[in-house]
JSON list of C-alpha atoms in Angstrom, two decimals:
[
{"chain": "A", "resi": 1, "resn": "UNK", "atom": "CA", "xyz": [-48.15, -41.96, 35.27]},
{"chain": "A", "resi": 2, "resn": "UNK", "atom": "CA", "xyz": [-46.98, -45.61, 35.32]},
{"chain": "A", "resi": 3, "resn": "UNK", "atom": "CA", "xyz": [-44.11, -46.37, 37.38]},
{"chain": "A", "resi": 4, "resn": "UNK", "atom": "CA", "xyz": [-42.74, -48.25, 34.31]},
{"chain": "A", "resi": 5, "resn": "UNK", "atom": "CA", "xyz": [-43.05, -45.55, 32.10]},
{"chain": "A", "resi": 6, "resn": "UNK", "atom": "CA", "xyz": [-41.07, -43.63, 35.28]},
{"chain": "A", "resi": 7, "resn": "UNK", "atom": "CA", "xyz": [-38.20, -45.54, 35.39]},
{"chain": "A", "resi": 8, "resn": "UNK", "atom": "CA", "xyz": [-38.19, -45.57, 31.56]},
{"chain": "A", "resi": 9, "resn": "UNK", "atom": "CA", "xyz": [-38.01, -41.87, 31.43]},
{"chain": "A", "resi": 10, "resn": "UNK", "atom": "CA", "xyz": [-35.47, -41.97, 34.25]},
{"chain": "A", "resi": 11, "resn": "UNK", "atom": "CA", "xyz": [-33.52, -44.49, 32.29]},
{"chain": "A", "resi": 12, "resn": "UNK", "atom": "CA", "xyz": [-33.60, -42.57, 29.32]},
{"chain": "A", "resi": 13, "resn": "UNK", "atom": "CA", "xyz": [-34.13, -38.87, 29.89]},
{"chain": "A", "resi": 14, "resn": "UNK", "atom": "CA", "xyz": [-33.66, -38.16, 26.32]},
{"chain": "A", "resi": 15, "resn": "UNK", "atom": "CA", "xyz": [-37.40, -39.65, 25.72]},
{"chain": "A", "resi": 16, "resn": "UNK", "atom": "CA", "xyz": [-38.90, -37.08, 27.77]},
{"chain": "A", "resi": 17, "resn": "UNK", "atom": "CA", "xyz": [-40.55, -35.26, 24.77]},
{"chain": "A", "resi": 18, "resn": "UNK", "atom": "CA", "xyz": [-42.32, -39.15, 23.71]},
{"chain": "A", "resi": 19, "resn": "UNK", "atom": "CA", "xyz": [-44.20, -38.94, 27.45]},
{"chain": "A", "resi": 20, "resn": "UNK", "atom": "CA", "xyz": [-47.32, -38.00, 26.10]},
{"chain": "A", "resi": 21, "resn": "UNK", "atom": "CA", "xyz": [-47.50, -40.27, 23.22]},
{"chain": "A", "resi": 22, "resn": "UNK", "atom": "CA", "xyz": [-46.32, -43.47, 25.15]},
{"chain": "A", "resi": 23, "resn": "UNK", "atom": "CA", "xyz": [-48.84, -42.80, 27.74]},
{"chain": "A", "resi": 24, "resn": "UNK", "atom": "CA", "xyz": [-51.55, -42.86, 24.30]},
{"chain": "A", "resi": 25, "resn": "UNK", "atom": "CA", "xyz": [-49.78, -45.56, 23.40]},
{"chain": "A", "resi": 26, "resn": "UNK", "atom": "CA", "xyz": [-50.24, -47.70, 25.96]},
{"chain": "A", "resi": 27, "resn": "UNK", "atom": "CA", "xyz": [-54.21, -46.42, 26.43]},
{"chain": "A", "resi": 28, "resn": "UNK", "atom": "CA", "xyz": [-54.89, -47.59, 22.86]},
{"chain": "A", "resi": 29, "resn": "UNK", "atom": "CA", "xyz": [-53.35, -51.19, 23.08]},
{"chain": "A", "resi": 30, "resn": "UNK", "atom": "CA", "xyz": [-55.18, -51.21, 26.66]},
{"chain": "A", "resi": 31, "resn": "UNK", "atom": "CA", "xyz": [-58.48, -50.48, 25.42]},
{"chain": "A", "resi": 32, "resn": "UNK", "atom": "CA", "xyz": [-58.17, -53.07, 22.77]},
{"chain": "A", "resi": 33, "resn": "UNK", "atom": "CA", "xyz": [-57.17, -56.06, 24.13]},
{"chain": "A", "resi": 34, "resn": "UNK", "atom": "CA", "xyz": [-59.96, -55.13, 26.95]},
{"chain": "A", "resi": 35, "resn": "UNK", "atom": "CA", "xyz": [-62.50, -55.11, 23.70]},
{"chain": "A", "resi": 36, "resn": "UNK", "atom": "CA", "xyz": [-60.97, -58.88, 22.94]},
{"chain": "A", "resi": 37, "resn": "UNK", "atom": "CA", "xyz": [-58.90, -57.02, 20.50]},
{"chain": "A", "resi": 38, "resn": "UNK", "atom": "CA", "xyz": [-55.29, -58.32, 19.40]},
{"chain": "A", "resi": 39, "resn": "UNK", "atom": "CA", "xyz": [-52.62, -56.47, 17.91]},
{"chain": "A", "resi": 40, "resn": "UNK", "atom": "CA", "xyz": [-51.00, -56.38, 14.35]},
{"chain": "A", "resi": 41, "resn": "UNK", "atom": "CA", "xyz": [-47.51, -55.11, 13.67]},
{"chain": "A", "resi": 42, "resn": "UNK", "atom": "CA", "xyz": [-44.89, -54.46, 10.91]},
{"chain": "A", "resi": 43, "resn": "UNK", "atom": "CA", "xyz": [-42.00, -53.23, 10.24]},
{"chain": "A", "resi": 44, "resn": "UNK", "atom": "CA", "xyz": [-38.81, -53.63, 7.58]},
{"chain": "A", "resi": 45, "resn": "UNK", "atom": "CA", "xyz": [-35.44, -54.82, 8.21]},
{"chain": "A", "resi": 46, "resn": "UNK", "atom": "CA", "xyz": [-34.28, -53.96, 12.20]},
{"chain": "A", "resi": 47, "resn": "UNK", "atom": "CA", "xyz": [-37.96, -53.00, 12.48]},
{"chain": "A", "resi": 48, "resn": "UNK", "atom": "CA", "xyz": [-39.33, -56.63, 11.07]},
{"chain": "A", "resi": 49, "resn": "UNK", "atom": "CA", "xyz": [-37.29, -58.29, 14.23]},
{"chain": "A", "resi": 50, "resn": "UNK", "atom": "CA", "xyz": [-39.02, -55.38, 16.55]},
{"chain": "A", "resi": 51, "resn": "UNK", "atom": "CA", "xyz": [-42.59, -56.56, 15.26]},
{"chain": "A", "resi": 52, "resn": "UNK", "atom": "CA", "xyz": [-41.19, -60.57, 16.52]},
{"chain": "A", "resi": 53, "resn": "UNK", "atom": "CA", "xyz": [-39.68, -59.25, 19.69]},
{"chain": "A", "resi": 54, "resn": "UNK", "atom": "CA", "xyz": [-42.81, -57.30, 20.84]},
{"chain": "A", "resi": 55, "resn": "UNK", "atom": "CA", "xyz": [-45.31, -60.58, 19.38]},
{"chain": "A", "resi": 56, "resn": "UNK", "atom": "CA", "xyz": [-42.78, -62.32, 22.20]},
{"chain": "A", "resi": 57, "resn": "UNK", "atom": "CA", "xyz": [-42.87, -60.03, 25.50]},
{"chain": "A", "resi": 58, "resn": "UNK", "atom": "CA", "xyz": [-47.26, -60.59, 24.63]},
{"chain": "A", "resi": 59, "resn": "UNK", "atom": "CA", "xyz": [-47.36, -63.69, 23.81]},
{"chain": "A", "resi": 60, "resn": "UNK", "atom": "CA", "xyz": [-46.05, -65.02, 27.00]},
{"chain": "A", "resi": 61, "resn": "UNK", "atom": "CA", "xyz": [-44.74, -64.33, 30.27]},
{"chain": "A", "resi": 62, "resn": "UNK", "atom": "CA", "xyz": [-42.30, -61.13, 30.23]},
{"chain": "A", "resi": 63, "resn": "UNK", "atom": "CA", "xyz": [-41.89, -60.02, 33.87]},
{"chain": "A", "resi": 64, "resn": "UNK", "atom": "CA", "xyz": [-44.47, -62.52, 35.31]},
{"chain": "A", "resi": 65, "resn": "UNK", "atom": "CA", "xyz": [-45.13, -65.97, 34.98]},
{"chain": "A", "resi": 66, "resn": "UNK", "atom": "CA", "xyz": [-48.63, -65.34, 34.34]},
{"chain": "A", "resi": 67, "resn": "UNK", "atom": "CA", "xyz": [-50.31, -68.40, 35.63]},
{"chain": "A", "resi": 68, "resn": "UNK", "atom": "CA", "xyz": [-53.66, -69.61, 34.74]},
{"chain": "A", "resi": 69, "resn": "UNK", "atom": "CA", "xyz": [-56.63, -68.44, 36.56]},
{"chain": "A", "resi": 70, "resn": "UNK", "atom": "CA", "xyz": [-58.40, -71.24, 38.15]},
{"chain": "A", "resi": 71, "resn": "UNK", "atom": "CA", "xyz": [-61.44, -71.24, 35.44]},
{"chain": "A", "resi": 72, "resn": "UNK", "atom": "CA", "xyz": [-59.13, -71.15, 32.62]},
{"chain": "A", "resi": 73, "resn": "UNK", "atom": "CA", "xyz": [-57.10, -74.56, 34.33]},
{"chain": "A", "resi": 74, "resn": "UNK", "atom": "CA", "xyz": [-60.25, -76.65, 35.36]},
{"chain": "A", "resi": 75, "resn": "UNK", "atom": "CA", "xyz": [-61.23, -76.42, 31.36]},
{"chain": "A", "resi": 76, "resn": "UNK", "atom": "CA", "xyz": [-57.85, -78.70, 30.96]},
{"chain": "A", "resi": 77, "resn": "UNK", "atom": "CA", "xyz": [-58.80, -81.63, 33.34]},
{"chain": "A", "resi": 78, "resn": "UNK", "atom": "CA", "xyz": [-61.50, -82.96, 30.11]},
{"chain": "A", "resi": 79, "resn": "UNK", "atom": "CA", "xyz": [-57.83, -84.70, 29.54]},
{"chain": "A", "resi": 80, "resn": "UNK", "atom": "CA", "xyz": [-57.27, -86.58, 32.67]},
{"chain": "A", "resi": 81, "resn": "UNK", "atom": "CA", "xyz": [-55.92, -84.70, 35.93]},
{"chain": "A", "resi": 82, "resn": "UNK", "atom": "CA", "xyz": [-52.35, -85.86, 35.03]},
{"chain": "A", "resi": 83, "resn": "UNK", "atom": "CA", "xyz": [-52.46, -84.50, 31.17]},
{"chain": "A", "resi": 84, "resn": "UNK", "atom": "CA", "xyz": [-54.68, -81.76, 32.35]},
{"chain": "A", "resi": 85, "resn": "UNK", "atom": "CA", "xyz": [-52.31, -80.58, 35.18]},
{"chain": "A", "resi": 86, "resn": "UNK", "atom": "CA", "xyz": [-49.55, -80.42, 32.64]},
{"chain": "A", "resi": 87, "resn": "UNK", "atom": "CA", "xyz": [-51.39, -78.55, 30.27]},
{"chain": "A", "resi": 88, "resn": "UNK", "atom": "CA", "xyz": [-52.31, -75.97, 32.67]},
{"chain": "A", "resi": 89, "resn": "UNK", "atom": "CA", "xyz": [-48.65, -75.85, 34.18]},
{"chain": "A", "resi": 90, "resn": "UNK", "atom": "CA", "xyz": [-47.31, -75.32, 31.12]},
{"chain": "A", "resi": 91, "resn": "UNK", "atom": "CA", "xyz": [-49.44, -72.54, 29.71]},
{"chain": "A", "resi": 92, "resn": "UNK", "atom": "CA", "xyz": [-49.29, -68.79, 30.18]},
{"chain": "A", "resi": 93, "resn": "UNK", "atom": "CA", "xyz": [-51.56, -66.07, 30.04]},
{"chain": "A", "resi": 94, "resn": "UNK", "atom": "CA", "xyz": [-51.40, -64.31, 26.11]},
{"chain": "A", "resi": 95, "resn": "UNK", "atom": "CA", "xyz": [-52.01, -60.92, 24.78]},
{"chain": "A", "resi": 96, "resn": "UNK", "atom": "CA", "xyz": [-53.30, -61.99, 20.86]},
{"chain": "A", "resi": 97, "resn": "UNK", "atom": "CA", "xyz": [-50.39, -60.12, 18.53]},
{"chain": "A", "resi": 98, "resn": "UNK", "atom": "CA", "xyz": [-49.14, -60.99, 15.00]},
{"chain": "A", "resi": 99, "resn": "UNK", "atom": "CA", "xyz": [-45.93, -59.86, 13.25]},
{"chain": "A", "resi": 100, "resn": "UNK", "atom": "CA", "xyz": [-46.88, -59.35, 10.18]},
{"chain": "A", "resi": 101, "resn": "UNK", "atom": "CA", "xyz": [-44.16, -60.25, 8.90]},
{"chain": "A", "resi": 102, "resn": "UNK", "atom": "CA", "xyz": [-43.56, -63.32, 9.70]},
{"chain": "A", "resi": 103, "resn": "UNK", "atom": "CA", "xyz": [-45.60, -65.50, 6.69]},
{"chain": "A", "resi": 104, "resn": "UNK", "atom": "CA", "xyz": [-42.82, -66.25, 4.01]},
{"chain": "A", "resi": 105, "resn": "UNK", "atom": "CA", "xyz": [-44.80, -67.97, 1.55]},
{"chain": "A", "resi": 106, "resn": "UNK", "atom": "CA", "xyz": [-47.82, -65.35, 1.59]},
{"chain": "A", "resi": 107, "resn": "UNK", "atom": "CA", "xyz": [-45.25, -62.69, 1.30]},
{"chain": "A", "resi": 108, "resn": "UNK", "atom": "CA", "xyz": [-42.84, -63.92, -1.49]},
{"chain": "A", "resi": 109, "resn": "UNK", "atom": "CA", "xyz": [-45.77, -64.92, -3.45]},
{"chain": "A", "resi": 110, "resn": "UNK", "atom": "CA", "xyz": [-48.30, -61.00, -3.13]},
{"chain": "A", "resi": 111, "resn": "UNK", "atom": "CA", "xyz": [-44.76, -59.73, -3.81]},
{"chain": "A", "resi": 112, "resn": "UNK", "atom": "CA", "xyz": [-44.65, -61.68, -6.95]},
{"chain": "A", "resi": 113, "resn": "UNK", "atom": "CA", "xyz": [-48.00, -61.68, -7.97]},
{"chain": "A", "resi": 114, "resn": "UNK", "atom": "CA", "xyz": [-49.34, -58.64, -6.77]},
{"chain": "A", "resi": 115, "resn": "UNK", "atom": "CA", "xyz": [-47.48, -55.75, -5.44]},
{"chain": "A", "resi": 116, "resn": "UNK", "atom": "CA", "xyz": [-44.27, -55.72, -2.81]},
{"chain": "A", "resi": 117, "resn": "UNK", "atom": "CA", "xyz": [-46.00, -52.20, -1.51]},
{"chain": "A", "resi": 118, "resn": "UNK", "atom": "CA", "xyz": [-48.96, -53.75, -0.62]},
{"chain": "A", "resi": 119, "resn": "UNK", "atom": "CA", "xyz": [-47.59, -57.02, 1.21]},
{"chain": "A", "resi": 120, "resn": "UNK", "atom": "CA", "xyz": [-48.62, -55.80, 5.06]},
{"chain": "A", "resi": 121, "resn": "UNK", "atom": "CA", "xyz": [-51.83, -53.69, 3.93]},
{"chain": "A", "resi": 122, "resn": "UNK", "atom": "CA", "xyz": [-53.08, -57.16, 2.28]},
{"chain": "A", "resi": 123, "resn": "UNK", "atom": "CA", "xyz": [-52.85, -58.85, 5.76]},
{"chain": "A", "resi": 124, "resn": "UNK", "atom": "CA", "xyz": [-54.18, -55.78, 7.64]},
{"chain": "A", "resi": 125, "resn": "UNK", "atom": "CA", "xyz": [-57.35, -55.97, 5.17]},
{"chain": "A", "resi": 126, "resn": "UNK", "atom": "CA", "xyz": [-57.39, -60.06, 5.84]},
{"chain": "A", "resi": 127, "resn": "UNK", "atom": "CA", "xyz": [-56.92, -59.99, 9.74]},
{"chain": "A", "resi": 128, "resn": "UNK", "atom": "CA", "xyz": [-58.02, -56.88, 11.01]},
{"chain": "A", "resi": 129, "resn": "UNK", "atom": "CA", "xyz": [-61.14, -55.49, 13.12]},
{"chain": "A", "resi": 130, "resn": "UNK", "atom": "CA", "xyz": [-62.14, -52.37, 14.58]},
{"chain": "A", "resi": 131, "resn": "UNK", "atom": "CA", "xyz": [-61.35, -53.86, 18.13]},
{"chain": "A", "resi": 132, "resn": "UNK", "atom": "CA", "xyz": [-57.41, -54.57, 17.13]},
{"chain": "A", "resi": 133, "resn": "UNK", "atom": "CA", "xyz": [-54.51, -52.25, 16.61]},
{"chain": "A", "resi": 134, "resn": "UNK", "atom": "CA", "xyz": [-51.78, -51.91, 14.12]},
{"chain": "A", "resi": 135, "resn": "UNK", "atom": "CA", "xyz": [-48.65, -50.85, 15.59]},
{"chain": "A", "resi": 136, "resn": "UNK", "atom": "CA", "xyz": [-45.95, -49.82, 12.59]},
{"chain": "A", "resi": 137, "resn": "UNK", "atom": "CA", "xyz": [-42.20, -49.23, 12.82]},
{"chain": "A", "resi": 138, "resn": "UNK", "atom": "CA", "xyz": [-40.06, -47.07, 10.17]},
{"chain": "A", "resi": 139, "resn": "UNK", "atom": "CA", "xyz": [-37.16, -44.48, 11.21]},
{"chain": "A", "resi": 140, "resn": "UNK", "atom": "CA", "xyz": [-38.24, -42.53, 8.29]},
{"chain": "A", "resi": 141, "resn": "UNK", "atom": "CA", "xyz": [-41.91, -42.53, 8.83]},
{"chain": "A", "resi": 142, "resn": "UNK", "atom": "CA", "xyz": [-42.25, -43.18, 4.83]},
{"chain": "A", "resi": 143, "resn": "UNK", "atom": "CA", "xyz": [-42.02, -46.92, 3.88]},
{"chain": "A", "resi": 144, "resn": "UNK", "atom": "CA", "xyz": [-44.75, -47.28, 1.28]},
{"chain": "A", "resi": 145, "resn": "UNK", "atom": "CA", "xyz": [-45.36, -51.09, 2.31]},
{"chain": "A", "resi": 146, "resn": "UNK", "atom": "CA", "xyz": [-46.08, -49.35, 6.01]},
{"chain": "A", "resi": 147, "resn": "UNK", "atom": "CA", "xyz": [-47.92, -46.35, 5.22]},
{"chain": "A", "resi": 148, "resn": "UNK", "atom": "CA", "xyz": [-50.07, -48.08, 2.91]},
{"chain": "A", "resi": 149, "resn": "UNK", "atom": "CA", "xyz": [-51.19, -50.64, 5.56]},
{"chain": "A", "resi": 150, "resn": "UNK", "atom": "CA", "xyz": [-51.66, -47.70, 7.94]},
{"chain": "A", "resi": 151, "resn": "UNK", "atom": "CA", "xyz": [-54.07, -46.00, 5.37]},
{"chain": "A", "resi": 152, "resn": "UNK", "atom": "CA", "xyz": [-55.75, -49.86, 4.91]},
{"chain": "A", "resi": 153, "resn": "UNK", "atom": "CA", "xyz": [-56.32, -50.41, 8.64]},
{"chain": "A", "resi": 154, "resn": "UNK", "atom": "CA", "xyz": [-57.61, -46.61, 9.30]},
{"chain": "A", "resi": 155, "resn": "UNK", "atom": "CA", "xyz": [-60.24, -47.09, 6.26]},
{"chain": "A", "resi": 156, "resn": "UNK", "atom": "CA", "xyz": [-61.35, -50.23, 8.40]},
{"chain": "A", "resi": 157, "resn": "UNK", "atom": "CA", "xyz": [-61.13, -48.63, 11.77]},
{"chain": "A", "resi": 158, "resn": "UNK", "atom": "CA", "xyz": [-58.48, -50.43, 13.17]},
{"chain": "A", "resi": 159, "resn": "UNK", "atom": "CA", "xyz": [-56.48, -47.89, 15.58]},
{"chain": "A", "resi": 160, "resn": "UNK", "atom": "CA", "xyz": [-52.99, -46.95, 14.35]},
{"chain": "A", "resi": 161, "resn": "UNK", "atom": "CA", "xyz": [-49.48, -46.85, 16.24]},
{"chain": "A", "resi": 162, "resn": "UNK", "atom": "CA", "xyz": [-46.71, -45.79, 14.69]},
{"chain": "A", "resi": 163, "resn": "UNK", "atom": "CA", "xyz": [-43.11, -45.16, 15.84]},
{"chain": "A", "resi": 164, "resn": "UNK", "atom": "CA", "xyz": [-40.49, -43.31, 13.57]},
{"chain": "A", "resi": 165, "resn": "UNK", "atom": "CA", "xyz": [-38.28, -40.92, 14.10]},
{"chain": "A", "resi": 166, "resn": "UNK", "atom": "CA", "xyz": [-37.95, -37.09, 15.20]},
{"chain": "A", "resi": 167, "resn": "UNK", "atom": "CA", "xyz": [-39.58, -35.85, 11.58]},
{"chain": "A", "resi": 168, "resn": "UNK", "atom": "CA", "xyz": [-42.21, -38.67, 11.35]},
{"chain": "A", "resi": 169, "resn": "UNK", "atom": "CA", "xyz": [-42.69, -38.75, 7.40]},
{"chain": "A", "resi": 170, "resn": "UNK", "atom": "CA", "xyz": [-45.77, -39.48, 6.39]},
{"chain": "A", "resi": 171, "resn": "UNK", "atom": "CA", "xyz": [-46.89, -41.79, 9.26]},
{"chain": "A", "resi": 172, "resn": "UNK", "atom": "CA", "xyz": [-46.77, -38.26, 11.33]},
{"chain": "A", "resi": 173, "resn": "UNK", "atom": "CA", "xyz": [-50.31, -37.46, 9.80]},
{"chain": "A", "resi": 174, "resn": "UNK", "atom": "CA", "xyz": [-51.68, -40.56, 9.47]},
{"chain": "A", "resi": 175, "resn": "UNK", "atom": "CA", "xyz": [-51.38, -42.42, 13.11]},
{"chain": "A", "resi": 176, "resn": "UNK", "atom": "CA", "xyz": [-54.14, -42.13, 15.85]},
{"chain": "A", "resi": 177, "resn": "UNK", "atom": "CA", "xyz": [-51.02, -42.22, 18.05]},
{"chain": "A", "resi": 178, "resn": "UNK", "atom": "CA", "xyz": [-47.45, -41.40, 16.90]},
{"chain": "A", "resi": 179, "resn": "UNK", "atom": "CA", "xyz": [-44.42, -41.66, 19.19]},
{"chain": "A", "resi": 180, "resn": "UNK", "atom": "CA", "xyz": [-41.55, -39.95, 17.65]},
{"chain": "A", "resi": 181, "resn": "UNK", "atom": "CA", "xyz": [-37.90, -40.31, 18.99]},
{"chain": "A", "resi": 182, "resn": "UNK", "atom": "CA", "xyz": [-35.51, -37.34, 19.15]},
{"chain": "A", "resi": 183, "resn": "UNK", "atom": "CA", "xyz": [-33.51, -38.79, 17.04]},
{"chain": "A", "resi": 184, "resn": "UNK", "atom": "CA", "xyz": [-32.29, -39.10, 12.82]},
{"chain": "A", "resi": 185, "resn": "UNK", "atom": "CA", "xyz": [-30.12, -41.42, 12.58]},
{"chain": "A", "resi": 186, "resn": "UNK", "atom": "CA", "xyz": [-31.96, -45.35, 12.01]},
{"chain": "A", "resi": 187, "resn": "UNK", "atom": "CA", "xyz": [-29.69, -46.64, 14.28]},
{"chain": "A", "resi": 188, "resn": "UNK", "atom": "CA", "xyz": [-30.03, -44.69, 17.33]},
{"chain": "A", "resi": 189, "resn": "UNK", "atom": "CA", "xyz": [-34.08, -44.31, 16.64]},
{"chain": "A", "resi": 190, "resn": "UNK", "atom": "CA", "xyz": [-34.05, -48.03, 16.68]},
{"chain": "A", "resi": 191, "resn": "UNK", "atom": "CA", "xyz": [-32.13, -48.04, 20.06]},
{"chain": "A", "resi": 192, "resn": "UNK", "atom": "CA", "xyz": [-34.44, -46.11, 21.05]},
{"chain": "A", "resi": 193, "resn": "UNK", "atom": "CA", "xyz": [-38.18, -47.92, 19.91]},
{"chain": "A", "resi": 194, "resn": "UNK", "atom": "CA", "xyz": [-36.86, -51.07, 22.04]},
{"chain": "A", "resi": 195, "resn": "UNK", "atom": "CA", "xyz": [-36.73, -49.65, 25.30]},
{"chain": "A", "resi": 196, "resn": "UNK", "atom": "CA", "xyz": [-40.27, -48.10, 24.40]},
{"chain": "A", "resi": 197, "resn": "UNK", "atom": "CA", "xyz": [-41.90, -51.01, 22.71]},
{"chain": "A", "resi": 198, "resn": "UNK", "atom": "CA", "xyz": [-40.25, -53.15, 26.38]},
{"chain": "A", "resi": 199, "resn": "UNK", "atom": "CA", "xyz": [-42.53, -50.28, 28.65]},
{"chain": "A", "resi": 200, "resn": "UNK", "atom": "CA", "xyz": [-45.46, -50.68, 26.62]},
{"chain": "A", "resi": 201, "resn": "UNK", "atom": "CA", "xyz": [-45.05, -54.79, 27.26]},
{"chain": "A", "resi": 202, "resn": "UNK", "atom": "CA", "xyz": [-44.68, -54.18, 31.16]},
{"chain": "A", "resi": 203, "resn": "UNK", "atom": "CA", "xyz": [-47.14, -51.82, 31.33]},
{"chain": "A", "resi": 204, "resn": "UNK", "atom": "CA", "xyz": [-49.58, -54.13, 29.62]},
{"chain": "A", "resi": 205, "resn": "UNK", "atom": "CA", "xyz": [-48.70, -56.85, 31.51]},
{"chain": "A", "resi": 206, "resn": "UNK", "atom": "CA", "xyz": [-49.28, -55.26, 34.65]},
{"chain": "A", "resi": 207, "resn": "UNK", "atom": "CA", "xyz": [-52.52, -54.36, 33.51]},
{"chain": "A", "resi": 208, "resn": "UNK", "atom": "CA", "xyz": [-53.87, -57.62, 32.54]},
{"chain": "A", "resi": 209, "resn": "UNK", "atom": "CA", "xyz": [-52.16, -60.45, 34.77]},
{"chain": "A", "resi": 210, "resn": "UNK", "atom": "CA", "xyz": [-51.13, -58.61, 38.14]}
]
C-alpha cells in the first residue's frame, strides 16, 4: 500500500472501510494517464469546486515542482536560449484533467436549449475516449446530470469513478470504481472526498514525476 494512502488512513481512521476502493481508484487514473489518457470530472455545487480543485493538484506541481525532463526543455530553445530557458523554467509537468464544469456559455446555453440533465453527459460524449476516466462527485449518489454522464461515458468505455456517500444511490451500481464515505450528512461526506481526492493527487504524482 502507498505510504500516502498510509498516512491518509492514519490521518483519518474513519476511512478505513474506503481502503480498497482508493487503492482502485488510484490504479484506474494510473493506468490511464499511462495509456495518454486524461481525466474528466463533475460534480454540483461543493462538488463543482472539488472537480476545479482536483483539475489544480494535476495540472501542476502539488508536492513537487515537477521540472521538465531534459527532452521536453531542449524542444523550447526553437525560441532563442533566453526565451527558451524561460519557457522551460516556467513550465511544469501536467496530468491532462477537465472540470467539466467549468464552460459557462456551453452550459447555460444545452441547459436552455437542450436539457439541464444532460449538461455533463453532452461533454463526456464530446471529449471522451476509452483511454480517459470520468471521475463524478454527489453525496447522494443520484444527481441525474451525474448519473446520466456516468451511463454516457460507460456506453463509450470511458472508466468510471465515483465518490458519494455511505448508501451510494445510483452511482453504487453504475461505477467501475466507487469509493463510498461512512458518512450521510453532505457536509461531512464532502469533508471527507477532499482529503481522498488530495491522496489520489500525491499518489499520482509520485507515480509520474518522482
Amino acid at each position: 500500500m502507498s505510504k500516502v494512502l498510509e498516512q491518509l488512513l492514519v490521518k483519518y481512521p474513519d476511512l478505513a472501510p474506503c481502503r480498497a476502493s482508493i487503492q482502485a481508484a488510484f490504479e484506474a487514473m494510473e493506468l490511464s494517464f499511462d495509456k495518454g489518457g486524461k481525466m474528466l470530472l463533475a460534480g454540483n455545487g461543493g462538488s463543482a469546486a472539488d472537480c476545479e480543485h482536483v483539475v489544480g493538484e494535476l495540472m501542476k506541481g502539488f508536492m513537487s515542482p515537477r521540472k521538465l525532463p531534459k527532452e521536453q526543455r531542449d524542444k523550447m530553445m526553437v525560441h532563442g536560449e533566453a526565451k527558451g530557458t524561460y519557457l522551460a523554467d516556467h513550465l511544469q509537468g501536467a496530468l491532462p484533467a477537465i472540470s467539466l464544469v467549468s464552460h459557462t456559455a456551453f452550459a447555460t446555453a444545452f441547459n436552455n436549449d437542450v436539457a439541464a440533465d444532460m449538461v455533463f453527459a453532452q461533454q463526456v460524449y464530446g471529449y471522451g475516449k476509452q483511454e480517459d476516466t470520468l471521475v463524478v462527485f454527489s453525496t447522494s449518489g443520484n444527481s441525474a446530470n451525474i448519473v446520466h454522464a456516468v451511463q454516457v461515458a460507460k456506453s463509450m468505455g470511458v472508466t468510471t469513478i465515483g465518490l458519494t456517500g455511505e448508501g451510494g444511490g445510483r452511482l453504487k451500481d453504475l461505477c467501475d470504481v466507487i469509493i463510498r464515505v461512512p458518512y450521510s450528512s453532505t457536509p461531512d461526506i464532502q469533508e471527507r472526498h477532499l482529503p481522498i481526492y488530495h491522496a489520489l493527487c500525491m499518489m499520482l504524482e509520485e507515480a509520474f514525476f518522482e
